[in-house]
Tab-separated table of C-alpha atoms in Angstrom:
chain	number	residue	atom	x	y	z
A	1	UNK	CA	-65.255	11.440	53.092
A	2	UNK	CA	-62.486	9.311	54.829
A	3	UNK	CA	-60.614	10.633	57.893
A	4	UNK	CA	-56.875	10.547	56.387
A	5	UNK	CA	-54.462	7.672	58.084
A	6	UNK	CA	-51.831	10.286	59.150
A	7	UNK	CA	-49.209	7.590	59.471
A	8	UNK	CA	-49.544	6.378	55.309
A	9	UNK	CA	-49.254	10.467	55.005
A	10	UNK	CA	-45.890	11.306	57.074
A	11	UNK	CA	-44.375	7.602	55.218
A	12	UNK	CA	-45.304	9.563	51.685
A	13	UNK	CA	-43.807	12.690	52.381
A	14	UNK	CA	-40.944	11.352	53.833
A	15	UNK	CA	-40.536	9.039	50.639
A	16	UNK	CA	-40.802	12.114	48.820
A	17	UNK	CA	-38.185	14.235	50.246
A	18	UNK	CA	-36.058	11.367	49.790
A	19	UNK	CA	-36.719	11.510	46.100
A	20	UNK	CA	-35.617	15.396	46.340
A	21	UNK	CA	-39.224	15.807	45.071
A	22	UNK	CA	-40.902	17.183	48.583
A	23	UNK	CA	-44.854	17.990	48.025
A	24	UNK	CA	-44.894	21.525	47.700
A	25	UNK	CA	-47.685	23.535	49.726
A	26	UNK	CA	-49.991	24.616	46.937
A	27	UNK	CA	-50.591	20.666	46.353
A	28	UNK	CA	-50.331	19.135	49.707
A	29	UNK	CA	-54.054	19.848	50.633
A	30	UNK	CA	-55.167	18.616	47.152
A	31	UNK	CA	-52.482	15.133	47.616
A	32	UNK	CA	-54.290	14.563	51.310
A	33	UNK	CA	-57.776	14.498	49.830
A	34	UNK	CA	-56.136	12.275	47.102
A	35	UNK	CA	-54.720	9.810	49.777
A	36	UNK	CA	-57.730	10.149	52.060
A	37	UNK	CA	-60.326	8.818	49.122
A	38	UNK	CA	-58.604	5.879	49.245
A	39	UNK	CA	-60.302	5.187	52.906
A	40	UNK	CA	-58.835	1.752	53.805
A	41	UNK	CA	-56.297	1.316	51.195
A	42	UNK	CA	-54.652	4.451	51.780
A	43	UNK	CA	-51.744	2.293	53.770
A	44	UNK	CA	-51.593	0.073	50.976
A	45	UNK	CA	-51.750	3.018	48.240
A	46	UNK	CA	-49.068	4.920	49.755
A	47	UNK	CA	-46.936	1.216	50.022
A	48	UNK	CA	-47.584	0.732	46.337
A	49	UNK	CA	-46.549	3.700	45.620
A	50	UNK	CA	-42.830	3.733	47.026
A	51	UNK	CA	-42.581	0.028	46.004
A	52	UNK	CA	-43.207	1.372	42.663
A	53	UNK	CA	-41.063	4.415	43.212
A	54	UNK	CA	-44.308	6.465	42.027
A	55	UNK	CA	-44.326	10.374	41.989
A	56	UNK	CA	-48.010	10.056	42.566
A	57	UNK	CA	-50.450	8.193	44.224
A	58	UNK	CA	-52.744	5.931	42.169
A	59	UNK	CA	-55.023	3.457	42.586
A	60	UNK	CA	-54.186	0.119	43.626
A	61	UNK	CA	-53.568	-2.106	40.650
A	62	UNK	CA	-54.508	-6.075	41.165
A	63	UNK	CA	-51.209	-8.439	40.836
A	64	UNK	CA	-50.850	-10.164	37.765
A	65	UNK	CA	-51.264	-14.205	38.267
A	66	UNK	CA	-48.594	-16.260	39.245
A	67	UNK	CA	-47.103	-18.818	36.522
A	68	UNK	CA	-49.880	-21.535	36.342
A	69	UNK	CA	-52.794	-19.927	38.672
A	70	UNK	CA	-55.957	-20.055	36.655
A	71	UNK	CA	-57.397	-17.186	35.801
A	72	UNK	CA	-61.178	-16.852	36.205
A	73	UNK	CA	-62.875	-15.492	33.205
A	74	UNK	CA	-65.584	-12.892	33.055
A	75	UNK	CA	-69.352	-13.477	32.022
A	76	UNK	CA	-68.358	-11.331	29.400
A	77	UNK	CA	-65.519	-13.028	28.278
A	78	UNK	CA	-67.319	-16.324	28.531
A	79	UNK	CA	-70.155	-15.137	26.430
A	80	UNK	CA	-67.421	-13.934	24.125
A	81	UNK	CA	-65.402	-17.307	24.026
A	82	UNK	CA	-68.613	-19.032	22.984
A	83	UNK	CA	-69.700	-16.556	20.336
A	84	UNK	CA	-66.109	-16.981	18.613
A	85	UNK	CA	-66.630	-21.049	18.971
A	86	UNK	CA	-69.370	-20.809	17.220
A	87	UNK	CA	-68.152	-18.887	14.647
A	88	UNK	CA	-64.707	-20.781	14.337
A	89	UNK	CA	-67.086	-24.163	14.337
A	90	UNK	CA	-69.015	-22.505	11.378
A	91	UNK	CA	-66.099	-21.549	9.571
A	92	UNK	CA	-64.857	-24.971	10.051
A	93	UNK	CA	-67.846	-26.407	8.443
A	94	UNK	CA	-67.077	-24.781	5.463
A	95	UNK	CA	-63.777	-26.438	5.373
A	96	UNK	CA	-64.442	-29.728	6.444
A	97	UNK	CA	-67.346	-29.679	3.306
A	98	UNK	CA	-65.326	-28.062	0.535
A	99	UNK	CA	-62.488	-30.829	1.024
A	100	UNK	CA	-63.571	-34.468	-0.231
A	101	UNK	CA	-64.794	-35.864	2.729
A	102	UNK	CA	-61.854	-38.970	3.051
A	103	UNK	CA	-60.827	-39.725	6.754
A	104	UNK	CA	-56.847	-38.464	4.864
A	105	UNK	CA	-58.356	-34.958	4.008
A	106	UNK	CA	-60.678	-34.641	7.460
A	107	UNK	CA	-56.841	-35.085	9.625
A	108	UNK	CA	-55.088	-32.729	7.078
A	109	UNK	CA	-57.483	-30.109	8.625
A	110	UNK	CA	-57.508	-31.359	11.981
A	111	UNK	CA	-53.751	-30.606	11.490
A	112	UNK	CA	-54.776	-26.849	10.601
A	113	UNK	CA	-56.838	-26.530	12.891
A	114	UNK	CA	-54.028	-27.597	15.628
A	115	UNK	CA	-51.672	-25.445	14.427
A	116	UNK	CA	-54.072	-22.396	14.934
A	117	UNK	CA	-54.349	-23.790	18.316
A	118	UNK	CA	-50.959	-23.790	19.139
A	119	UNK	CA	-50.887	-19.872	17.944
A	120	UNK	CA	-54.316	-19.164	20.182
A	121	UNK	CA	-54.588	-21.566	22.840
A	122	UNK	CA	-58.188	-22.713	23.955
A	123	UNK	CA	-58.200	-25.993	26.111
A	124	UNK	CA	-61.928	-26.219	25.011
A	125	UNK	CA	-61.154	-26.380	21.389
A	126	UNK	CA	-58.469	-28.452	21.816
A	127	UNK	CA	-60.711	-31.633	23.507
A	128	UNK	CA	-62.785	-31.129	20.446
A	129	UNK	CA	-60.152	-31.103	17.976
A	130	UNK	CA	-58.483	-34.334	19.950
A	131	UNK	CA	-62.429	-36.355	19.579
A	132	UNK	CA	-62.158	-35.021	15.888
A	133	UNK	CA	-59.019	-36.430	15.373
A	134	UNK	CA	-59.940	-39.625	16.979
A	135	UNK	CA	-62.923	-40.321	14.826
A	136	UNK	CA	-60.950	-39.747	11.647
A	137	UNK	CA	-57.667	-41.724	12.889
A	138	UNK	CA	-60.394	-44.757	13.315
A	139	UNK	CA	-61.696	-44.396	9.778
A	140	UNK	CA	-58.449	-43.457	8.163
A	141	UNK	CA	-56.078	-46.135	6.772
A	142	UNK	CA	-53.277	-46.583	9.006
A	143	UNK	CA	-50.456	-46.556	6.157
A	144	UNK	CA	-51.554	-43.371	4.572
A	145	UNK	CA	-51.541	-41.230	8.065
A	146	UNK	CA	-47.666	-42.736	9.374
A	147	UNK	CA	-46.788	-41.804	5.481
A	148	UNK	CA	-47.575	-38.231	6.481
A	149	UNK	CA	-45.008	-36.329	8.702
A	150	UNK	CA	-47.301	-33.559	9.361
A	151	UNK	CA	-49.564	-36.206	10.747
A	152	UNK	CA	-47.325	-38.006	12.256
A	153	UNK	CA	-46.724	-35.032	14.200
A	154	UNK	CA	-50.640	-33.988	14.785
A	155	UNK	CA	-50.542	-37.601	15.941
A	156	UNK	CA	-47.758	-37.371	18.458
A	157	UNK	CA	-48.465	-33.660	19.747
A	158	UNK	CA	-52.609	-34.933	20.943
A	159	UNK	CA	-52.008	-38.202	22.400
A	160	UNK	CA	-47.852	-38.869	22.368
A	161	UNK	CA	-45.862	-41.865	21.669
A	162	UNK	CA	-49.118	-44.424	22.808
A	163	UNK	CA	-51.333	-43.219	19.903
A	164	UNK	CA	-48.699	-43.407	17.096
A	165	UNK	CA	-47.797	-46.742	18.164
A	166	UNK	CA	-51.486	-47.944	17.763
A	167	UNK	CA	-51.740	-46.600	14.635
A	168	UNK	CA	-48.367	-48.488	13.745
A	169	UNK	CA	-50.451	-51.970	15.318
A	170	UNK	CA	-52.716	-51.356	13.164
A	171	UNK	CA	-50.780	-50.886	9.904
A	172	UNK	CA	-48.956	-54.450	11.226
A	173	UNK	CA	-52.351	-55.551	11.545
A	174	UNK	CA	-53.864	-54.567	7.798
């Protein structure tokens, strides 16, 4: 059992009084052994606390990520973000074979797929949906795709203003 940091305890009790809710004395010994099983954090528990303007004294709870710091994930999630790739790629399959296979159908579900994507981001799935994309753009003709808004769009959103211009080049070109 840790020794309790007298200082973190006089700061809470204080803070309570000034919420007119003082720590009566049939819970004060109970609230020290509370604070004191915090051992080191108990400064930083009792700080957390009146930051929070808490009644009681909890566990420290881990800051949420600032706007664009990368999260690390898990082994577990990992695992998990590959399990649902592999189903999502299987479920795919199905698609991409029930469709005729012309390069025109094969970017009409590249365009579904994108727009589940944009729901559900996964920067993963995205890189292979951009190669995807890539390989039918090359096979598809040029005309048909900029005669497509959707596509147009699909076009635009993965590689911008660059890749619907050489797609334009190439209808030019045909």
């Amino acid at each position: 059992m840790h020794e309790l940091d007298e200082a973190a305890w006089e700061r809470w009790v204080a803070y309570r009084k000034a919420i007119r809710k003082p720590i009566k004395e049939v819970s004060e010994h109970a609230m020290k052994l509370k604070l004191s099983r915090f051992g080191a954090d108990q400064d930083a528990v009792v700080e957390q606390s009146i930051a929070n303007q808490y009644q009681g004294l909890f566990e420290l709870k881990k800051s949420a990520p600032r706007p664009g710091e990368k999260v690390e994930k898990t082994d577990k999630q990992k695992a998990a973000d590959i399990s649902r790739h592999a189903e999502q790629d299987a479920w795919n399959a199905k698609g991409w074979n029930t469709q005729e296979p012309t390069p025109l159908n094969r970017l009409k579900l590249c365009e579904a797929y994108l727009a589940r994507l944009t729901i559900s981001p996964d920067a993963d799935a995205m890189e292979r949906l951009k190669d995807s994309t890539a390989a039918a753009l090359r096979s598809a003709d040029a005309a048909e795709v900029l005669g497509h808004p959707h596509l147009m769009s699909m076009v635009r959103q993965l590689f911008g203003e660059r890749g619907l211009n050489k797609l334009k080049k190439r209808e030019v070109q045909s």
